[in-house]
């Protein structure tokens, strides 16, 4: 569980998408006026995951709750995490900025860095549950065409934007990005252009990539074309990060599910550079690290099922990258990431920034840790 001071001092930069969520069944919304609008998307959820995992690790998980828990501060300490995300100003307003600040300012030591465009809208989705309590969603008003995500997410943030955000950092950084992938994703692959910038990449010690692809609803498989797109993204990241003078750098790839891993890596028979660390999320079944099963934590809900699983995967991914990039072993990072993902599932929206939430994450992380170290608790599984 040990980490060096140099590792601990690294800033974590999280790049993710912002989406406006309109809750309520659109078929009945006009009649019952039940719409609830929140600022969501994988970006804020990832920022929470990074901050919560770091704070929990340093003040709750390692050796119990620290003395900081009992000082005069109302909230846990802000974390050395920067969040960056694009917004389209055609439908963005000050209320959305304030809502995002309410979520993130208590936990981050810098305000969210919003990369704005006057020419685009911020993607908006309707999100609701059907009669069987299955979550449904659909885009609103061309949110994912060229006027929305497809245009807005292209090269936002750029390498120059990221460099400006870290200009006062004297050391190297941890950079985690949710990247649209597949054969024809929104932004057409241009949300990863920052990987081509040598000046930026020279400052990155740990790079986390969370590719976004979706399996076919019928076959539950990711297409070969989409899988190859993920493979190319990982190869590009390897080339950008692993320079001759940067042999100690880390590339962490967190695939959203096993179908993505199978298509991107198993089918092509390549797992990236030998130093590439691939983590496979597997929903409620936990995750896989180095082909070993990482169990999930038990949810503390009335029926042990998620209240809302949306964003748990994004929080897991950023938590893992933040911890690994700042000194955690793969096992410690996986325990904390699993716990963060589980606790996110216990809330309708993101949990509050409080000591009670961090202590709950620590409890869940210790449960996962105990399952890893006690083979009688959980049967060993293999991924392949």
Tab-separated table of C-alpha atoms in Angstrom:
chain	number	residue	atom	x	y	z
A	1	UNK	CA	0.000	0.000	0.000
A	2	UNK	CA	2.997	2.280	0.148
A	3	UNK	CA	3.376	5.228	-2.209
A	4	UNK	CA	6.152	7.744	-2.658
A	5	UNK	CA	5.838	11.436	-1.934
A	6	UNK	CA	6.679	12.178	-5.572
A	7	UNK	CA	3.794	10.030	-6.708
A	8	UNK	CA	1.419	11.567	-4.183
A	9	UNK	CA	2.174	15.091	-5.376
A	10	UNK	CA	1.025	14.557	-8.974
A	11	UNK	CA	-1.963	16.500	-10.209
A	12	UNK	CA	-4.750	14.398	-11.690
A	13	UNK	CA	-6.442	15.887	-14.758
A	14	UNK	CA	-9.781	14.349	-15.752
A	15	UNK	CA	-11.165	15.005	-19.224
A	16	UNK	CA	-14.773	14.039	-19.762
A	17	UNK	CA	-18.039	14.922	-21.414
A	18	UNK	CA	-20.831	17.007	-19.900
A	19	UNK	CA	-24.426	16.136	-20.716
A	20	UNK	CA	-27.641	17.808	-19.602
A	21	UNK	CA	-30.008	15.143	-18.243
A	22	UNK	CA	-33.760	15.631	-18.437
A	23	UNK	CA	-35.344	13.106	-16.084
A	24	UNK	CA	-38.855	11.826	-16.622
A	25	UNK	CA	-40.705	9.818	-19.256
A	26	UNK	CA	-41.011	12.124	-22.293
A	27	UNK	CA	-44.337	10.486	-23.169
A	28	UNK	CA	-45.947	11.753	-19.958
A	29	UNK	CA	-43.797	14.763	-19.175
A	30	UNK	CA	-46.079	17.397	-20.689
A	31	UNK	CA	-49.082	16.145	-18.742
A	32	UNK	CA	-47.511	15.833	-15.304
A	33	UNK	CA	-44.766	18.460	-15.558
A	34	UNK	CA	-42.327	16.076	-13.860
A	35	UNK	CA	-39.105	17.021	-15.635
A	36	UNK	CA	-36.013	17.291	-13.460
A	37	UNK	CA	-32.935	18.702	-15.163
A	38	UNK	CA	-29.433	17.964	-13.892
A	39	UNK	CA	-25.916	18.469	-15.198
A	40	UNK	CA	-24.451	15.028	-15.710
A	41	UNK	CA	-22.394	13.023	-18.139
A	42	UNK	CA	-19.346	10.865	-17.605
A	43	UNK	CA	-17.080	13.830	-16.926
A	44	UNK	CA	-18.431	15.004	-13.555
A	45	UNK	CA	-18.867	11.387	-12.486
A	46	UNK	CA	-15.240	10.653	-13.357
A	47	UNK	CA	-14.044	13.751	-11.478
A	48	UNK	CA	-15.944	12.591	-8.400
A	49	UNK	CA	-14.433	9.120	-8.740
A	50	UNK	CA	-10.877	10.445	-8.861
A	51	UNK	CA	-11.320	12.820	-5.927
A	52	UNK	CA	-13.249	10.359	-3.759
A	53	UNK	CA	-10.757	7.536	-4.279
A	54	UNK	CA	-7.768	9.739	-3.431
A	55	UNK	CA	-9.375	11.233	-0.321
A	56	UNK	CA	-10.637	7.867	0.874
A	57	UNK	CA	-7.246	6.225	0.336
A	58	UNK	CA	-5.257	8.898	2.138
A	59	UNK	CA	-7.618	9.593	5.052
A	60	UNK	CA	-9.784	6.505	5.573
A	61	UNK	CA	-8.554	3.357	3.833
A	62	UNK	CA	-4.903	3.315	4.836
A	63	UNK	CA	-4.696	2.687	8.559
A	64	UNK	CA	-8.198	3.803	9.414
A	65	UNK	CA	-9.706	7.269	9.615
A	66	UNK	CA	-7.106	9.998	9.965
A	67	UNK	CA	-7.132	12.799	12.496
A	68	UNK	CA	-8.290	15.129	9.735
A	69	UNK	CA	-11.694	13.527	10.111
A	70	UNK	CA	-12.085	15.180	13.479
A	71	UNK	CA	-10.745	18.676	12.872
A	72	UNK	CA	-12.915	21.772	12.527
A	73	UNK	CA	-13.328	21.375	8.772
A	74	UNK	CA	-16.884	20.615	7.711
A	75	UNK	CA	-15.839	18.766	4.570
A	76	UNK	CA	-12.997	16.433	3.622
A	77	UNK	CA	-9.983	18.177	2.074
A	78	UNK	CA	-10.168	19.265	-1.542
A	79	UNK	CA	-8.167	17.023	-3.832
A	80	UNK	CA	-5.471	17.837	-6.371
A	81	UNK	CA	-7.789	17.083	-9.277
A	82	UNK	CA	-8.645	19.256	-12.285
A	83	UNK	CA	-11.756	18.577	-14.363
A	84	UNK	CA	-11.988	19.724	-17.992
A	85	UNK	CA	-14.976	19.359	-20.299
A	86	UNK	CA	-16.564	21.003	-23.358
A	87	UNK	CA	-19.836	22.939	-23.293
A	88	UNK	CA	-21.939	24.378	-26.121
A	89	UNK	CA	-23.192	27.836	-25.225
A	90	UNK	CA	-26.291	27.772	-27.433
A	91	UNK	CA	-28.236	25.999	-24.674
A	92	UNK	CA	-25.935	26.463	-21.676
A	93	UNK	CA	-26.742	28.988	-18.988
A	94	UNK	CA	-25.363	30.264	-15.719
A	95	UNK	CA	-27.617	27.946	-13.738
A	96	UNK	CA	-25.868	24.956	-15.285
A	97	UNK	CA	-22.471	26.392	-14.371
A	98	UNK	CA	-23.614	26.904	-10.788
A	99	UNK	CA	-25.045	23.385	-10.667
A	100	UNK	CA	-21.738	21.925	-11.838
A	101	UNK	CA	-19.870	24.053	-9.303
A	102	UNK	CA	-22.113	22.782	-6.507
A	103	UNK	CA	-21.183	19.236	-7.455
A	104	UNK	CA	-17.441	19.632	-7.972
A	105	UNK	CA	-16.119	22.675	-6.092
A	106	UNK	CA	-16.330	21.014	-2.639
A	107	UNK	CA	-13.981	18.233	-3.758
A	108	UNK	CA	-11.614	19.802	-6.329
A	109	UNK	CA	-8.871	22.300	-5.534
A	110	UNK	CA	-9.454	24.124	-8.835
A	111	UNK	CA	-12.741	25.206	-10.457
A	112	UNK	CA	-13.944	23.097	-13.405
A	113	UNK	CA	-12.294	24.189	-16.649
A	114	UNK	CA	-15.108	24.505	-19.180
A	115	UNK	CA	-14.070	24.709	-22.834
A	116	UNK	CA	-16.888	26.608	-24.501
A	117	UNK	CA	-18.120	26.963	-28.079
A	118	UNK	CA	-20.575	29.578	-29.310
A	119	UNK	CA	-21.432	27.414	-32.305
A	120	UNK	CA	-22.718	24.283	-30.585
A	121	UNK	CA	-25.220	22.978	-28.062
A	122	UNK	CA	-24.346	20.959	-24.991
A	123	UNK	CA	-25.700	17.436	-25.608
A	124	UNK	CA	-29.010	16.852	-23.851
A	125	UNK	CA	-30.778	13.560	-23.231
A	126	UNK	CA	-34.126	12.389	-21.937
A	127	UNK	CA	-33.566	9.717	-19.297
A	128	UNK	CA	-36.265	7.625	-17.636
A	129	UNK	CA	-37.257	4.140	-16.503
A	130	UNK	CA	-39.871	2.085	-18.322
A	131	UNK	CA	-42.590	-0.047	-16.718
A	132	UNK	CA	-40.025	-2.786	-16.029
A	133	UNK	CA	-37.690	-0.266	-14.355
A	134	UNK	CA	-35.211	-0.558	-17.237
A	135	UNK	CA	-33.348	2.693	-17.765
A	136	UNK	CA	-33.979	4.313	-21.145
A	137	UNK	CA	-32.520	7.379	-22.788
A	138	UNK	CA	-32.670	9.277	-26.053
A	139	UNK	CA	-30.935	12.384	-27.411
A	140	UNK	CA	-32.826	15.659	-27.648
A	141	UNK	CA	-32.767	18.187	-30.498
A	142	UNK	CA	-29.860	16.836	-32.531
A	143	UNK	CA	-27.631	16.626	-29.480
A	144	UNK	CA	-25.266	14.138	-31.102
A	145	UNK	CA	-25.057	15.550	-34.635
A	146	UNK	CA	-22.652	18.196	-35.924
A	147	UNK	CA	-24.402	20.982	-33.983
A	148	UNK	CA	-24.021	18.974	-30.777
A	149	UNK	CA	-21.562	16.329	-29.639
A	150	UNK	CA	-20.191	15.528	-33.085
A	151	UNK	CA	-18.955	19.087	-33.483
A	152	UNK	CA	-18.523	20.215	-29.893
A	153	UNK	CA	-16.327	17.331	-28.793
A	154	UNK	CA	-13.790	17.758	-31.612
A	155	UNK	CA	-10.477	18.790	-30.099
A	156	UNK	CA	-12.096	20.172	-26.942
A	157	UNK	CA	-10.156	20.367	-24.776
A	158	UNK	CA	-7.139	20.776	-27.024
A	159	UNK	CA	-3.559	20.112	-25.991
A	160	UNK	CA	-3.137	23.870	-25.605
A	161	UNK	CA	-6.141	23.968	-23.258
A	162	UNK	CA	-4.678	21.210	-21.095
A	163	UNK	CA	-1.230	22.795	-21.044
A	164	UNK	CA	-2.776	26.094	-19.932
A	165	UNK	CA	-4.617	24.296	-17.118
A	166	UNK	CA	-1.396	22.739	-15.783
A	167	UNK	CA	0.987	25.640	-16.461
A	168	UNK	CA	1.739	26.087	-12.763
A	169	UNK	CA	2.567	22.427	-12.182
A	170	UNK	CA	6.266	21.805	-11.644
A	171	UNK	CA	6.081	18.028	-11.920
A	172	UNK	CA	4.486	15.495	-14.225
A	173	UNK	CA	0.769	14.742	-14.175
A	174	UNK	CA	-1.799	11.972	-14.281
A	175	UNK	CA	-4.139	12.430	-17.252
A	176	UNK	CA	-7.380	10.471	-17.616
A	177	UNK	CA	-9.727	10.844	-20.561
A	178	UNK	CA	-13.042	9.346	-21.598
A	179	UNK	CA	-12.627	8.910	-25.362
A	180	UNK	CA	-15.355	8.253	-27.903
A	181	UNK	CA	-14.315	5.242	-29.948
A	182	UNK	CA	-15.768	2.848	-32.482
A	183	UNK	CA	-16.070	3.040	-36.253
A	184	UNK	CA	-17.968	6.360	-36.402
A	185	UNK	CA	-18.129	7.981	-32.977
A	186	UNK	CA	-19.268	11.497	-32.090
A	187	UNK	CA	-16.299	13.817	-32.778
A	188	UNK	CA	-14.984	11.288	-35.334
A	189	UNK	CA	-12.041	10.476	-33.102
A	190	UNK	CA	-10.971	14.099	-32.705
A	191	UNK	CA	-11.514	14.121	-28.937
A	192	UNK	CA	-8.152	12.358	-28.616
A	193	UNK	CA	-6.084	14.786	-30.718
A	194	UNK	CA	-4.257	15.915	-27.579
A	195	UNK	CA	-2.377	12.599	-27.707
A	196	UNK	CA	-0.482	13.917	-30.755
A	197	UNK	CA	1.048	16.840	-28.867
A	198	UNK	CA	4.620	16.041	-27.847
A	199	UNK	CA	4.892	18.949	-25.396
A	200	UNK	CA	1.822	17.822	-23.470
A	201	UNK	CA	2.711	14.149	-23.495
A	202	UNK	CA	6.181	14.919	-22.153
A	203	UNK	CA	4.457	16.122	-18.978
A	204	UNK	CA	2.259	13.025	-18.568
A	205	UNK	CA	3.485	10.241	-16.302
A	206	UNK	CA	0.297	8.183	-16.175
A	207	UNK	CA	-2.268	8.177	-18.978
A	208	UNK	CA	-5.698	6.648	-18.480
A	209	UNK	CA	-7.910	5.917	-21.472
A	210	UNK	CA	-11.560	4.882	-21.133
A	211	UNK	CA	-12.806	4.065	-24.652
A	212	UNK	CA	-16.543	4.398	-25.258
A	213	UNK	CA	-18.053	1.718	-27.507
A	214	UNK	CA	-21.349	-0.111	-27.277
A	215	UNK	CA	-22.115	-3.797	-27.888
A	216	UNK	CA	-24.876	-4.785	-30.268
A	217	UNK	CA	-28.189	-5.025	-28.415
A	218	UNK	CA	-28.962	-8.418	-29.960
A	219	UNK	CA	-25.591	-10.190	-30.064
A	220	UNK	CA	-24.163	-8.379	-27.012
A	221	UNK	CA	-20.860	-8.214	-28.888
A	222	UNK	CA	-18.741	-5.273	-29.985
A	223	UNK	CA	-18.197	-5.326	-33.731
A	224	UNK	CA	-14.801	-6.120	-35.199
A	225	UNK	CA	-14.643	-2.632	-36.693
A	226	UNK	CA	-15.326	-0.979	-33.344
A	227	UNK	CA	-12.834	-3.268	-31.630
A	228	UNK	CA	-10.119	-2.382	-34.126
A	229	UNK	CA	-10.828	1.289	-33.491
A	230	UNK	CA	-10.139	0.775	-29.781
A	231	UNK	CA	-6.949	-1.141	-30.612
A	232	UNK	CA	-5.750	1.720	-32.802
A	233	UNK	CA	-6.501	4.226	-30.040
A	234	UNK	CA	-4.445	2.227	-27.549
A	235	UNK	CA	-1.575	1.882	-30.035
A	236	UNK	CA	-1.644	5.641	-30.603
A	237	UNK	CA	-1.550	6.288	-26.871
A	238	UNK	CA	1.387	3.896	-26.499
A	239	UNK	CA	3.383	5.691	-29.168
A	240	UNK	CA	2.597	9.084	-27.650
A	241	UNK	CA	3.448	8.129	-24.080
A	242	UNK	CA	6.254	5.600	-24.239
A	243	UNK	CA	9.193	7.672	-25.444
A	244	UNK	CA	12.775	6.548	-24.918
A	245	UNK	CA	13.223	8.853	-21.934
A	246	UNK	CA	9.822	7.993	-20.443
A	247	UNK	CA	10.131	4.254	-19.910
A	248	UNK	CA	8.605	4.420	-16.426
A	249	UNK	CA	5.361	5.917	-17.646
A	250	UNK	CA	2.078	4.061	-17.247
A	251	UNK	CA	-0.664	3.531	-19.824
A	252	UNK	CA	-3.893	2.335	-18.226
A	253	UNK	CA	-6.770	1.215	-20.441
A	254	UNK	CA	-10.108	0.679	-18.724
A	255	UNK	CA	-12.535	-1.057	-21.057
A	256	UNK	CA	-16.240	-0.502	-20.308
A	257	UNK	CA	-17.102	-4.200	-20.497
A	258	UNK	CA	-15.875	-7.633	-21.542
A	259	UNK	CA	-17.317	-7.410	-25.105
A	260	UNK	CA	-15.087	-4.389	-25.731
A	261	UNK	CA	-12.049	-6.213	-24.342
A	262	UNK	CA	-12.788	-9.322	-26.406
A	263	UNK	CA	-13.153	-7.372	-29.648
A	264	UNK	CA	-10.279	-4.937	-29.123
A	265	UNK	CA	-7.676	-7.285	-27.659
A	266	UNK	CA	-8.585	-10.977	-27.590
A	267	UNK	CA	-9.667	-11.218	-31.243
A	268	UNK	CA	-6.626	-9.386	-32.554
A	269	UNK	CA	-4.313	-11.359	-30.264
A	270	UNK	CA	-2.603	-8.252	-28.948
A	271	UNK	CA	-2.775	-6.612	-25.532
A	272	UNK	CA	-0.832	-3.481	-26.400
A	273	UNK	CA	2.652	-2.686	-25.199
A	274	UNK	CA	3.847	-5.082	-22.442
A	275	UNK	CA	3.715	-2.170	-20.024
A	276	UNK	CA	0.073	-1.425	-20.854
A	277	UNK	CA	-2.257	-2.174	-17.966
A	278	UNK	CA	-5.703	-3.303	-19.113
A	279	UNK	CA	-8.612	-3.281	-16.691
A	280	UNK	CA	-11.951	-4.755	-17.714
A	281	UNK	CA	-15.119	-3.561	-16.040
A	282	UNK	CA	-17.779	-6.238	-15.750
A	283	UNK	CA	-20.775	-4.468	-14.245
A	284	UNK	CA	-22.230	-5.935	-11.064
A	285	UNK	CA	-19.843	-8.893	-11.389
A	286	UNK	CA	-16.863	-6.716	-10.565
A	287	UNK	CA	-13.870	-6.282	-12.851
A	288	UNK	CA	-10.752	-8.016	-14.105
A	289	UNK	CA	-7.180	-6.906	-13.536
A	290	UNK	CA	-4.340	-8.774	-15.206
A	291	UNK	CA	-6.904	-11.490	-16.012
A	292	UNK	CA	-7.752	-11.942	-12.325
A	293	UNK	CA	-11.222	-11.321	-10.972
A	294	UNK	CA	-11.782	-8.300	-8.722
A	295	UNK	CA	-15.057	-8.860	-6.852
A	296	UNK	CA	-17.667	-6.176	-6.452
A	297	UNK	CA	-18.702	-4.665	-3.134
A	298	UNK	CA	-22.079	-5.384	-1.584
A	299	UNK	CA	-24.495	-2.504	-2.080
A	300	UNK	CA	-26.032	-1.012	1.055
A	301	UNK	CA	-29.481	-0.448	-0.397
A	302	UNK	CA	-32.818	-1.826	0.723
A	303	UNK	CA	-32.667	-4.719	-1.743
A	304	UNK	CA	-28.898	-4.791	-2.481
A	305	UNK	CA	-29.545	-3.502	-6.010
A	306	UNK	CA	-28.441	-0.187	-7.521
A	307	UNK	CA	-30.511	2.917	-6.957
A	308	UNK	CA	-28.979	4.351	-10.137
A	309	UNK	CA	-25.934	2.706	-11.783
A	310	UNK	CA	-25.426	5.583	-14.229
A	311	UNK	CA	-21.881	6.889	-14.005
A	312	UNK	CA	-20.542	4.157	-11.736
A	313	UNK	CA	-18.270	2.886	-14.498
A	314	UNK	CA	-16.882	6.355	-15.226
A	315	UNK	CA	-16.251	6.905	-11.524
A	316	UNK	CA	-14.529	3.506	-11.277
A	317	UNK	CA	-12.227	4.233	-14.219
A	318	UNK	CA	-11.066	7.630	-13.006
A	319	UNK	CA	-10.662	6.327	-9.458
A	320	UNK	CA	-8.403	3.535	-10.671
A	321	UNK	CA	-6.264	5.844	-12.815
A	322	UNK	CA	-5.974	8.510	-10.102
A	323	UNK	CA	-4.821	5.980	-7.521
A	324	UNK	CA	-2.416	4.130	-9.810
A	325	UNK	CA	-0.895	7.390	-11.014
A	326	UNK	CA	-0.264	8.569	-7.466
A	327	UNK	CA	1.399	5.514	-6.028
A	328	UNK	CA	-1.210	2.810	-5.381
A	329	UNK	CA	-0.545	-0.786	-6.322
A	330	UNK	CA	-2.905	-2.271	-8.934
A	331	UNK	CA	-4.683	-4.178	-6.179
A	332	UNK	CA	-5.200	-1.169	-3.926
A	333	UNK	CA	-6.396	0.930	-6.879
A	334	UNK	CA	-8.840	-1.802	-7.901
A	335	UNK	CA	-10.263	-2.114	-4.376
A	336	UNK	CA	-10.813	1.634	-4.127
A	337	UNK	CA	-12.217	1.917	-7.653
A	338	UNK	CA	-14.637	-0.947	-7.038
A	339	UNK	CA	-15.776	0.711	-3.832
A	340	UNK	CA	-16.275	4.101	-5.463
A	341	UNK	CA	-18.324	2.521	-8.248
A	342	UNK	CA	-20.477	0.650	-5.731
A	343	UNK	CA	-21.172	3.710	-3.600
A	344	UNK	CA	-22.132	5.767	-6.671
A	345	UNK	CA	-24.750	3.076	-7.365
A	346	UNK	CA	-26.277	3.678	-3.943
A	347	UNK	CA	-27.377	7.228	-4.813
A	348	UNK	CA	-29.872	8.680	-7.264
A	349	UNK	CA	-27.242	11.217	-8.319
A	350	UNK	CA	-23.618	11.698	-7.293
A	351	UNK	CA	-22.972	11.298	-3.550
A	352	UNK	CA	-22.266	14.378	-1.494
A	353	UNK	CA	-18.701	15.293	-0.550
A	354	UNK	CA	-18.694	14.238	3.080
A	355	UNK	CA	-16.754	12.162	5.580
A	356	UNK	CA	-19.644	9.720	5.858
A	357	UNK	CA	-19.460	8.993	2.107
A	358	UNK	CA	-15.683	8.523	2.253
A	359	UNK	CA	-16.031	6.199	5.220
A	360	UNK	CA	-18.640	4.205	3.320
A	361	UNK	CA	-16.219	3.935	0.373
A	362	UNK	CA	-13.485	2.757	2.744
A	363	UNK	CA	-15.824	0.140	4.184
A	364	UNK	CA	-16.637	-1.134	0.691
A	365	UNK	CA	-12.950	-1.107	-0.321
A	366	UNK	CA	-12.007	-3.163	2.731
A	367	UNK	CA	-14.751	-5.641	1.848
A	368	UNK	CA	-13.316	-6.061	-1.650
A	369	UNK	CA	-9.809	-6.323	-0.195
A	370	UNK	CA	-10.907	-9.060	2.197
A	371	UNK	CA	-12.391	-11.045	-0.665
A	372	UNK	CA	-9.117	-10.769	-2.576
A	373	UNK	CA	-6.993	-11.926	0.338
A	374	UNK	CA	-9.330	-14.640	1.643
A	375	UNK	CA	-9.952	-17.302	-1.007
A	376	UNK	CA	-12.653	-18.916	1.127
A	377	UNK	CA	-14.840	-15.851	0.714
A	378	UNK	CA	-14.995	-15.794	-3.065
A	379	UNK	CA	-14.265	-18.399	-5.698
A	380	UNK	CA	-11.390	-17.501	-7.981
A	381	UNK	CA	-12.431	-16.608	-11.499
A	382	UNK	CA	-10.528	-16.132	-14.732
A	383	UNK	CA	-11.412	-13.691	-17.469
A	384	UNK	CA	-10.548	-15.727	-20.546
